[in-house]
Structure formats: structure tokens, C-alpha cells
mmCIF file of C-alpha atoms in Angstrom:
data_model
loop_
_atom_site.group_PDB
_atom_site.id
_atom_site.type_symbol
_atom_site.label_atom_id
_atom_site.label_comp_id
_atom_site.label_asym_id
_atom_site.label_seq_id
_atom_site.Cartn_x
_atom_site.Cartn_y
_atom_site.Cartn_z
ATOM 1 C CA MET A 95 -174.840 -165.924 137.299
ATOM 2 C CA ILE A 96 -174.601 -169.662 136.619
ATOM 3 C CA PHE A 97 -171.876 -169.931 139.254
ATOM 4 C CA ILE A 98 -174.017 -168.126 141.859
ATOM 5 C CA LEU A 99 -176.976 -170.395 141.044
ATOM 6 C CA PHE A 100 -174.746 -173.427 141.497
ATOM 7 C CA ILE A 101 -173.610 -172.160 144.899
ATOM 8 C CA VAL A 102 -177.212 -171.580 145.978
ATOM 9 C CA ILE A 103 -178.121 -175.138 144.963
ATOM 10 C CA LEU A 104 -175.087 -176.440 146.825
ATOM 11 C CA LEU A 105 -176.080 -174.515 149.952
ATOM 12 C CA VAL A 106 -179.655 -175.805 149.833
ATOM 13 C CA ALA A 107 -178.418 -179.371 149.422
ATOM 14 C CA TYR A 108 -176.117 -178.976 152.380
ATOM 15 C CA PHE A 109 -178.728 -177.394 154.644
ATOM 16 C CA VAL A 110 -181.371 -179.989 153.795
ATOM 17 C CA GLY A 111 -179.120 -183.009 153.921
ATOM 18 C CA HIS A 112 -176.789 -182.358 156.813
ATOM 19 C CA ARG A 113 -178.507 -180.376 159.577
ATOM 20 C CA ILE A 114 -175.636 -178.023 160.107
ATOM 21 C CA PHE A 115 -177.108 -176.145 163.038
ATOM 22 C CA VAL A 116 -176.157 -178.779 165.579
ATOM 23 C CA HIS A 117 -173.336 -178.881 168.054
ATOM 24 C CA ARG A 118 -170.342 -180.534 166.445
ATOM 25 C CA LYS A 119 -169.095 -183.509 168.376
ATOM 26 C CA THR A 120 -165.601 -183.793 169.787
ATOM 27 C CA PHE A 121 -163.696 -187.061 169.818
ATOM 28 C CA ASN A 122 -162.800 -187.711 173.428
ATOM 29 C CA GLY A 123 -160.976 -191.004 173.037
ATOM 30 C CA THR A 124 -157.904 -191.486 175.201
ATOM 31 C CA ALA A 125 -156.011 -193.904 172.951
ATOM 32 C CA LYS A 126 -152.224 -193.713 173.184
ATOM 33 C CA LEU A 127 -150.111 -194.414 170.123
ATOM 34 C CA TYR A 128 -146.605 -194.977 171.471
ATOM 35 C CA GLY A 129 -144.766 -197.329 169.153
ATOM 36 C CA LYS A 130 -147.297 -196.769 166.349
ATOM 37 C CA THR A 131 -146.554 -195.192 162.961
ATOM 38 C CA VAL A 132 -148.975 -192.998 161.045
ATOM 39 C CA ILE A 133 -148.875 -191.545 157.535
ATOM 40 C CA ILE A 134 -151.074 -188.549 156.799
ATOM 41 C CA THR A 135 -151.179 -186.929 153.385
ATOM 42 C CA GLY A 136 -151.504 -183.177 153.256
ATOM 43 C CA GLY A 137 -150.411 -183.001 156.867
ATOM 44 C CA ASN A 138 -148.805 -179.576 156.559
ATOM 45 C CA THR A 139 -151.994 -177.498 156.681
ATOM 46 C CA GLY A 140 -155.637 -177.387 157.731
ATOM 47 C CA ILE A 141 -157.379 -180.542 158.899
ATOM 48 C CA GLY A 142 -154.340 -182.658 158.090
ATOM 49 C CA LYS A 143 -152.057 -180.610 160.298
ATOM 50 C CA ALA A 144 -154.577 -180.568 163.153
ATOM 51 C CA THR A 145 -154.960 -184.343 162.869
ATOM 52 C CA ALA A 146 -151.202 -184.860 162.802
ATOM 53 C CA ALA A 147 -150.741 -182.720 165.927
ATOM 54 C CA ASP A 148 -153.351 -184.706 167.842
ATOM 55 C CA LEU A 149 -151.761 -188.019 166.844
ATOM 56 C CA ALA A 150 -148.334 -186.694 167.814
ATOM 57 C CA LEU A 151 -149.672 -185.720 171.239
ATOM 58 C CA ARG A 152 -150.768 -189.332 171.640
ATOM 59 C CA GLY A 153 -147.199 -190.498 171.058
ATOM 60 C CA ALA A 154 -147.350 -191.693 167.452
ATOM 61 C CA ARG A 155 -144.526 -191.500 164.966
ATOM 62 C CA VAL A 156 -146.151 -189.217 162.393
ATOM 63 C CA ILE A 157 -145.104 -189.008 158.758
ATOM 64 C CA LEU A 158 -146.282 -185.818 157.048
ATOM 65 C CA ALA A 159 -146.580 -186.805 153.386
ATOM 66 C CA CYS A 160 -146.666 -183.471 151.531
ATOM 67 C CA ARG A 161 -145.734 -182.027 148.150
ATOM 68 C CA SER A 162 -143.929 -178.897 149.377
ATOM 69 C CA LYS A 163 -140.636 -179.616 151.127
ATOM 70 C CA GLN A 164 -140.466 -176.136 152.646
ATOM 71 C CA ARG A 165 -143.999 -176.153 154.014
ATOM 72 C CA GLY A 166 -143.841 -179.794 155.072
ATOM 73 C CA GLU A 167 -140.645 -179.363 157.060
ATOM 74 C CA ALA A 168 -141.962 -176.165 158.638
ATOM 75 C CA ALA A 169 -145.174 -177.925 159.706
ATOM 76 C CA ALA A 170 -143.234 -180.868 161.113
ATOM 77 C CA GLN A 171 -141.082 -178.507 163.170
ATOM 78 C CA GLU A 172 -144.130 -176.647 164.459
ATOM 79 C CA ILE A 173 -145.823 -179.876 165.529
ATOM 80 C CA ARG A 174 -142.652 -181.159 167.189
ATOM 81 C CA THR A 175 -142.403 -177.911 169.162
ATOM 82 C CA GLU A 176 -146.086 -177.820 170.115
ATOM 83 C CA THR A 177 -146.346 -181.477 171.150
ATOM 84 C CA GLY A 178 -142.862 -182.291 172.416
ATOM 85 C CA ASN A 179 -142.855 -185.307 170.104
ATOM 86 C CA ASP A 180 -139.647 -185.421 168.084
ATOM 87 C CA ALA A 181 -140.917 -188.310 165.941
ATOM 88 C CA VAL A 182 -142.798 -186.061 163.513
ATOM 89 C CA ILE A 183 -141.070 -186.057 160.144
ATOM 90 C CA PHE A 184 -141.663 -184.820 156.629
ATOM 91 C CA MET A 185 -141.487 -187.093 153.587
ATOM 92 C CA GLN A 186 -142.051 -185.670 150.142
ATOM 93 C CA LEU A 187 -145.092 -186.936 148.249
ATOM 94 C CA ASP A 188 -146.715 -185.423 145.183
ATOM 95 C CA LEU A 189 -150.066 -187.096 144.558
ATOM 96 C CA ALA A 190 -150.113 -185.590 141.067
ATOM 97 C CA SER A 191 -147.181 -187.848 140.154
ATOM 98 C CA GLN A 192 -147.408 -191.625 140.202
ATOM 99 C CA LYS A 193 -143.615 -191.711 140.048
ATOM 100 C CA SER A 194 -143.516 -189.676 143.260
ATOM 101 C CA ILE A 195 -146.102 -191.928 144.907
ATOM 102 C CA ARG A 196 -144.132 -195.053 144.057
ATOM 103 C CA SER A 197 -140.902 -193.435 145.212
ATOM 104 C CA PHE A 198 -142.517 -192.409 148.501
ATOM 105 C CA ALA A 199 -143.838 -195.914 149.122
ATOM 106 C CA GLU A 200 -140.487 -197.489 148.249
ATOM 107 C CA THR A 201 -138.602 -195.169 150.605
ATOM 108 C CA PHE A 202 -141.116 -195.622 153.402
ATOM 109 C CA LEU A 203 -141.092 -199.409 153.158
ATOM 110 C CA LYS A 204 -137.302 -199.429 153.116
ATOM 111 C CA PHE A 205 -136.694 -197.215 156.131
ATOM 112 C CA GLU A 206 -139.848 -197.449 158.266
ATOM 113 C CA PRO A 207 -140.396 -200.873 159.860
ATOM 114 C CA ARG A 208 -144.147 -200.589 160.520
ATOM 115 C CA LEU A 209 -147.364 -198.848 159.523
ATOM 116 C CA ASP A 210 -150.442 -198.775 161.738
ATOM 117 C CA LEU A 211 -152.561 -196.005 160.272
ATOM 118 C CA LEU A 212 -152.833 -194.409 156.826
ATOM 119 C CA ILE A 213 -154.900 -191.240 156.546
ATOM 120 C CA ASN A 214 -155.615 -190.121 152.983
ATOM 121 C CA ASN A 215 -156.403 -186.507 153.772
ATOM 122 C CA ALA A 216 -154.984 -184.415 150.917
ATOM 123 C CA ALA A 217 -157.333 -183.078 148.245
ATOM 124 C CA LEU A 218 -157.720 -180.130 145.902
ATOM 125 C CA ALA A 219 -160.113 -178.463 143.478
ATOM 126 C CA ALA A 220 -157.778 -177.338 140.716
ATOM 127 C CA PRO A 221 -157.766 -177.334 136.915
ATOM 128 C CA GLY A 222 -155.172 -178.964 134.701
ATOM 129 C CA CYS A 223 -153.664 -182.426 134.482
ATOM 130 C CA THR A 224 -151.220 -184.517 136.436
ATOM 131 C CA GLU A 225 -147.872 -185.479 134.956
ATOM 132 C CA ASP A 226 -149.474 -188.829 134.097
ATOM 133 C CA GLY A 227 -152.131 -187.170 131.947
ATOM 134 C CA LEU A 228 -155.043 -187.535 134.343
ATOM 135 C CA GLY A 229 -157.399 -184.737 135.267
ATOM 136 C CA MET A 230 -155.830 -183.040 138.292
ATOM 137 C CA ILE A 231 -158.816 -183.642 140.566
ATOM 138 C CA LEU A 232 -159.159 -187.294 139.540
ATOM 139 C CA GLY A 233 -155.420 -187.860 139.900
ATOM 140 C CA VAL A 234 -154.860 -186.172 143.259
ATOM 141 C CA ASN A 235 -158.154 -186.839 145.024
ATOM 142 C CA HIS A 236 -158.718 -190.448 143.973
ATOM 143 C CA ILE A 237 -156.072 -192.201 141.881
ATOM 144 C CA GLY A 238 -153.198 -190.957 144.054
ATOM 145 C CA PRO A 239 -154.684 -192.233 147.338
ATOM 146 C CA PHE A 240 -155.810 -195.421 145.581
ATOM 147 C CA LEU A 241 -152.274 -196.175 144.405
ATOM 148 C CA LEU A 242 -150.632 -195.138 147.667
ATOM 149 C CA THR A 243 -152.956 -197.325 149.723
ATOM 150 C CA ASN A 244 -152.405 -200.356 147.547
ATOM 151 C CA LEU A 245 -148.635 -199.956 147.671
ATOM 152 C CA LEU A 246 -148.742 -199.882 151.480
ATOM 153 C CA LEU A 247 -151.384 -202.541 152.126
ATOM 154 C CA GLU A 248 -149.003 -205.415 152.850
ATOM 155 C CA ARG A 249 -147.262 -203.389 155.555
ATOM 156 C CA LEU A 250 -150.638 -202.500 157.066
ATOM 157 C CA LYS A 251 -151.603 -206.177 157.057
ATOM 158 C CA GLU A 252 -148.312 -207.095 158.670
ATOM 159 C CA TYR A 253 -149.030 -204.805 161.626
ATOM 160 C CA ALA A 254 -152.768 -205.384 161.922
ATOM 161 C CA PRO A 255 -154.993 -204.374 163.543
ATOM 162 C CA SER A 256 -154.503 -201.288 161.421
ATOM 163 C CA ARG A 257 -156.679 -198.784 159.609
ATOM 164 C CA VAL A 258 -157.062 -196.725 156.441
ATOM 165 C CA VAL A 259 -159.022 -193.484 156.757
ATOM 166 C CA ASN A 260 -160.183 -191.696 153.604
ATOM 167 C CA VAL A 261 -161.280 -188.090 154.039
ATOM 168 C CA SER A 262 -164.219 -187.538 151.704
ATOM 169 C CA SER A 263 -166.930 -184.858 151.920
ATOM 170 C CA CYS A 264 -170.683 -184.481 152.102
ATOM 171 C CA GLY A 265 -170.180 -183.151 148.572
ATOM 172 C CA HIS A 266 -170.141 -186.768 147.428
ATOM 173 C CA ASP A 267 -173.952 -186.543 147.592
ATOM 174 C CA LEU A 268 -173.768 -184.267 144.539
ATOM 175 C CA GLY A 269 -171.344 -186.550 142.726
ATOM 176 C CA THR A 270 -171.759 -189.305 140.176
ATOM 177 C CA ILE A 271 -169.385 -191.564 138.278
ATOM 178 C CA ASP A 272 -169.209 -191.134 134.499
ATOM 179 C CA PHE A 273 -167.128 -194.099 133.398
ATOM 180 C CA ASP A 274 -167.162 -192.975 129.766
ATOM 181 C CA CYS A 275 -165.543 -189.691 130.810
ATOM 182 C CA ILE A 276 -163.001 -191.502 132.985
ATOM 183 C CA ASN A 277 -162.060 -194.071 130.352
ATOM 184 C CA THR A 278 -162.074 -191.697 127.385
ATOM 185 C CA HIS A 279 -160.748 -188.450 128.847
ATOM 186 C CA LYS A 280 -159.136 -189.640 132.097
ATOM 187 C CA LYS A 281 -161.162 -187.007 133.912
ATOM 188 C CA LEU A 282 -164.184 -186.929 136.208
ATOM 189 C CA ALA A 283 -165.822 -184.038 134.320
ATOM 190 C CA LEU A 284 -165.058 -181.913 131.297
ATOM 191 C CA GLY A 285 -164.531 -178.155 131.360
ATOM 192 C CA SER A 286 -162.384 -175.876 133.481
ATOM 193 C CA SER A 287 -164.806 -173.302 134.880
ATOM 194 C CA ASP A 288 -165.251 -173.062 138.634
ATOM 195 C CA VAL A 289 -168.591 -174.871 138.306
ATOM 196 C CA ASP A 290 -166.840 -177.677 136.428
ATOM 197 C CA LEU A 291 -164.193 -177.865 139.157
ATOM 198 C CA PHE A 292 -166.854 -178.174 141.851
ATOM 199 C CA ARG A 293 -168.586 -180.909 139.856
ATOM 200 C CA ALA A 294 -165.331 -182.828 139.449
ATOM 201 C CA TYR A 295 -164.538 -182.359 143.134
ATOM 202 C CA ALA A 296 -167.934 -183.786 144.136
ATOM 203 C CA HIS A 297 -167.368 -186.740 141.808
ATOM 204 C CA SER A 298 -163.924 -187.334 143.362
ATOM 205 C CA LYS A 299 -165.401 -187.386 146.852
ATOM 206 C CA LEU A 300 -167.879 -190.042 145.695
ATOM 207 C CA CYS A 301 -164.856 -191.968 144.410
ATOM 208 C CA ASN A 302 -163.406 -191.843 147.940
ATOM 209 C CA VAL A 303 -166.558 -193.372 149.409
ATOM 210 C CA LEU A 304 -166.774 -196.082 146.736
ATOM 211 C CA PHE A 305 -163.064 -196.866 147.069
ATOM 212 C CA THR A 306 -163.522 -197.358 150.809
ATOM 213 C CA HIS A 307 -166.574 -199.568 150.209
ATOM 214 C CA GLU A 308 -164.704 -201.873 147.840
ATOM 215 C CA LEU A 309 -161.474 -201.817 149.858
ATOM 216 C CA ALA A 310 -163.329 -203.095 152.922
ATOM 217 C CA LYS A 311 -164.552 -206.105 150.947
ATOM 218 C CA ARG A 312 -161.035 -206.902 149.763
ATOM 219 C CA LEU A 313 -159.649 -206.587 153.301
ATOM 220 C CA GLU A 314 -162.101 -208.972 154.950
ATOM 221 C CA GLY A 315 -160.269 -211.367 157.235
ATOM 222 C CA THR A 316 -157.042 -209.305 157.340
ATOM 223 C CA ASN A 317 -157.830 -207.252 160.468
ATOM 224 C CA VAL A 318 -157.198 -204.097 158.426
ATOM 225 C CA THR A 319 -160.257 -201.863 158.364
ATOM 226 C CA CYS A 320 -161.126 -198.707 156.460
ATOM 227 C CA TYR A 321 -163.510 -195.782 156.773
ATOM 228 C CA SER A 322 -164.529 -192.692 154.811
ATOM 229 C CA LEU A 323 -165.822 -189.475 156.314
ATOM 230 C CA HIS A 324 -167.057 -185.916 155.998
ATOM 231 C CA PRO A 325 -164.889 -183.627 158.155
ATOM 232 C CA GLY A 326 -167.189 -180.616 158.182
ATOM 233 C CA SER A 327 -166.952 -177.382 156.197
ATOM 234 C CA VAL A 328 -163.619 -176.047 157.324
ATOM 235 C CA ARG A 329 -161.590 -172.950 156.510
ATOM 236 C CA THR A 330 -158.623 -174.517 154.736
ATOM 237 C CA GLU A 331 -156.614 -174.007 151.547
ATOM 238 C CA LEU A 332 -158.572 -176.620 149.589
ATOM 239 C CA THR A 333 -160.036 -174.110 147.135
ATOM 240 C CA ARG A 334 -156.911 -172.015 146.666
ATOM 241 C CA ASP A 335 -156.967 -172.585 142.882
ATOM 242 C CA ILE A 336 -160.491 -171.277 142.326
ATOM 243 C CA ASN A 337 -161.164 -167.833 140.827
ATOM 244 C CA GLU A 338 -160.398 -165.165 143.439
ATOM 245 C CA TRP A 339 -163.743 -163.356 143.245
ATOM 246 C CA HIS A 340 -165.741 -166.577 143.333
ATOM 247 C CA MET A 341 -163.687 -167.706 146.296
ATOM 248 C CA CYS A 342 -164.463 -164.484 148.151
ATOM 249 C CA ILE A 343 -168.179 -165.237 147.798
ATOM 250 C CA ILE A 344 -167.760 -168.832 148.972
ATOM 251 C CA LYS A 345 -165.625 -167.845 151.952
ATOM 252 C CA ALA A 346 -168.105 -165.165 152.987
ATOM 253 C CA ILE A 347 -170.978 -167.670 152.963
ATOM 254 C CA ILE A 348 -168.995 -170.400 154.711
ATOM 255 C CA SER A 349 -167.711 -168.033 157.404
ATOM 256 C CA LYS A 350 -171.198 -166.663 157.987
ATOM 257 C CA PHE A 351 -172.998 -169.961 158.415
ATOM 258 C CA TRP A 352 -170.954 -173.039 159.166
ATOM 259 C CA ALA A 353 -167.203 -172.948 158.772
ATOM 260 C CA THR A 354 -165.303 -174.360 161.669
ATOM 261 C CA ASP A 355 -161.636 -174.409 162.598
ATOM 262 C CA PRO A 356 -159.307 -177.238 161.497
ATOM 263 C CA VAL A 357 -159.142 -178.736 164.993
ATOM 264 C CA SER A 358 -162.919 -179.143 165.049
ATOM 265 C CA GLY A 359 -162.822 -180.380 161.469
ATOM 266 C CA ALA A 360 -160.332 -183.092 162.427
ATOM 267 C CA GLN A 361 -162.597 -184.742 165.013
ATOM 268 C CA THR A 362 -164.301 -187.238 162.721
ATOM 269 C CA THR A 363 -160.962 -188.205 161.180
ATOM 270 C CA LEU A 364 -159.680 -188.917 164.686
ATOM 271 C CA TYR A 365 -162.842 -190.849 165.487
ATOM 272 C CA CYS A 366 -162.401 -193.115 162.459
ATOM 273 C CA ALA A 367 -158.696 -193.519 163.179
ATOM 274 C CA LEU A 368 -158.902 -194.275 166.889
ATOM 275 C CA HIS A 369 -162.381 -195.102 168.129
ATOM 276 C CA GLU A 370 -162.657 -198.589 169.564
ATOM 277 C CA ASN A 371 -165.085 -201.275 168.441
ATOM 278 C CA ILE A 372 -165.952 -199.945 164.984
ATOM 279 C CA GLU A 373 -164.152 -202.722 163.115
ATOM 280 C CA HIS A 374 -167.512 -204.225 162.095
ATOM 281 C CA LEU A 375 -168.291 -200.928 160.345
ATOM 282 C CA SER A 376 -165.344 -201.188 157.966
ATOM 283 C CA GLY A 377 -166.156 -199.624 154.623
ATOM 284 C CA ARG A 378 -168.779 -197.281 156.033
ATOM 285 C CA TYR A 379 -169.058 -193.482 156.017
ATOM 286 C CA PHE A 380 -169.043 -191.157 159.033
ATOM 287 C CA SER A 381 -169.897 -187.543 159.733
ATOM 288 C CA ASP A 382 -169.760 -185.616 163.007
ATOM 289 C CA CYS A 383 -168.277 -188.673 164.753
ATOM 290 C CA GLN A 384 -171.194 -190.924 163.879
ATOM 291 C CA LEU A 385 -172.239 -193.402 161.231
ATOM 292 C CA VAL A 386 -174.202 -191.968 158.301
ATOM 293 C CA GLN A 387 -176.015 -193.881 155.582
ATOM 294 C CA VAL A 388 -174.894 -192.852 152.089
ATOM 295 C CA LYS A 389 -177.000 -192.738 148.942
ATOM 296 C CA PRO A 390 -177.445 -196.009 146.993
ATOM 297 C CA GLU A 391 -174.882 -195.101 144.309
ATOM 298 C CA ALA A 392 -172.217 -194.610 146.997
ATOM 299 C CA ARG A 393 -172.668 -198.172 148.302
ATOM 300 C CA ASP A 394 -173.354 -199.990 145.061
ATOM 301 C CA ASP A 395 -171.142 -203.078 144.804
ATOM 302 C CA GLY A 396 -171.113 -203.059 141.014
ATOM 303 C CA ILE A 397 -170.139 -199.395 140.695
ATOM 304 C CA ALA A 398 -167.465 -199.747 143.389
ATOM 305 C CA LYS A 399 -165.943 -202.795 141.655
ATOM 306 C CA LYS A 400 -166.046 -201.073 138.250
ATOM 307 C CA LEU A 401 -164.344 -197.985 139.686
ATOM 308 C CA TRP A 402 -161.653 -200.173 141.278
ATOM 309 C CA ASP A 403 -160.949 -201.872 137.935
ATOM 310 C CA ALA A 404 -160.786 -198.538 136.100
ATOM 311 C CA SER A 405 -158.501 -197.120 138.786
ATOM 312 C CA GLU A 406 -156.114 -200.051 138.488
ATOM 313 C CA LYS A 407 -155.761 -199.356 134.779
ATOM 314 C CA LEU A 408 -155.124 -195.646 135.319
ATOM 315 C CA CYS A 409 -152.247 -196.295 137.698
ATOM 316 C CA GLY A 410 -150.737 -199.286 135.917
ATOM 317 C CA MET A 411 -151.775 -201.914 138.447
ATOM 318 C CA ALA A 412 -154.015 -203.913 136.117
#
């Protein structure tokens, strides 16, 4: 009953705050990416795969950074076949392992001469902990992308103008940052029920927005820009670790009212990655291919700086 009540509240918040009954915009930019290199995490499925295919069609060298070797290589082959672009490759990356993240960055920097676009797309809503002892959602959805981005920043600066795109969610509106929980328990929320997982997921999406806000400040003058976004409610495998019966309810509601396909869901990611003349909007948040103002907590300089400092400590950068 509590879970159902939570879902109802979530639905009301979404309907009131995001006007879902509008035509979703399509990114119609004609940018070509020949000679450019892109990394996209979670590029083997859903929005990530749709984004990777579009970038491949534009001529980019696309690195699918994924945990599963089998699924990553299969996705890379599918995209190569569909687009005719042979420069789509899989590189193994497990965001639940800081060792894996550092190994990925080291290998990439050794063998790939340039980086023009980093898309932090991968996310999950799963219980448990990472191999580094962090809550799984905190580790994969925030600390992993935070560490990966920082390890690759110098290469992005070297080939500026370049961009970092962080896929967040409108769910960040329901999130908050509990620094006591982060510092004491290395988690975004306590508990392992599905409601707790949704709470932690919302908190992690707020982390994405705050990370982007602070990153933009630190990148001023480098010609590297960054953006966060809500991709739309899309039928993907994001919630594959949630209780099966609860997931059936969620999928039924989403399919009935507003779920879209991954290609449609990828449009705002593509907008932030490729749209011209948005450099002055670095650090801002987008939805449906347009700028959206976020709540005060999501653009608070003090909270963003405090989260950055805490994140550095959790990944050994401090």
C-alpha cells in the first residue's frame, strides 16, 4: 500500500510539473562528427544505444562504455551494421568499480588520441553496494560518472570545444542531498525497499544536476561545456532490479500514459551534445530539447560545492 501511494504521489508530481501531454520535440540538427570521438556509458541498450546509433550515423568514432562484454560487443556490431560506421567499438567499464573506471580511463587515454564528447548516460535503481563499499545507486549514478569525467577532463580540454552531457531525470525534483547519510553510510538513502530505491534514485539524479552546475564553474575559460537533462519517461531496462510485481504496475502506468521509445528519449541528449550556440548555457538543465529552470536546491552553489568535495573523498581524489 505504501508503495502504491508513493507511485501515485510520483505520478501527480510528474503531471503537475512537466506537462506531459505535449508533442515531444525532435532534434533536427545536421551536425557531422567525422574525425570526432565520443564516449557514451550504457551505450548497449535503451536511450544510450539510440544515442550512439545517431552519433555513429553522423560519422563519429563511438566508444560504447558498458559493463557486459557480451551485450556491449553485440550492440556495437548492431550499430555498425545499421549505420555503416565501422568505428563503433566496445570498451569494458563497470561504474560500480572505481578500479574499472580508472582502468578504462587509462586504456582510453593510451590508445585513443582525442575526446570530443562524453555522455554519462548509464544509471540504475538497484539495491546493494559497489565493490568500493558505496551504495549501488550513489556509486553508479553519481560517483562513477564524477570520477570518469574528472579522469578524462584534460583530454576534453585538449580537444576543445568539447562537451560533457549528464543524463539526469525530472525525478531530481523529488530528490534532496543528505550529507550526513553520504558521509556516514556512503549512501543516498537508507533501506532497501522499492520505495527506498526510488528515493535514492531521485537523490542521485539531483546529484547529476548539481555535479553539472559545479563542473561548469570549474570549466569556465576552457571551452569545455556541460549540460544535464531529462530524457523523458522511456521504456528501458533502468528498473530491472525492482520487485517484479511492482515493476509490472509501473510499466503498465508508464505505457498507458507517457512512455516513449528510446529514439524519442534520446532527442534531448542529442540536443545537448550537438546543438549550436548553447555554450553560454553551460551547467544548465534541459528537457524536451529546451532549457528548464530547476528548483533552488538544484542550483545552489554551496550545496553543489559541498557535494563535489564529498564526492572527491569517496573516490580518492581529495
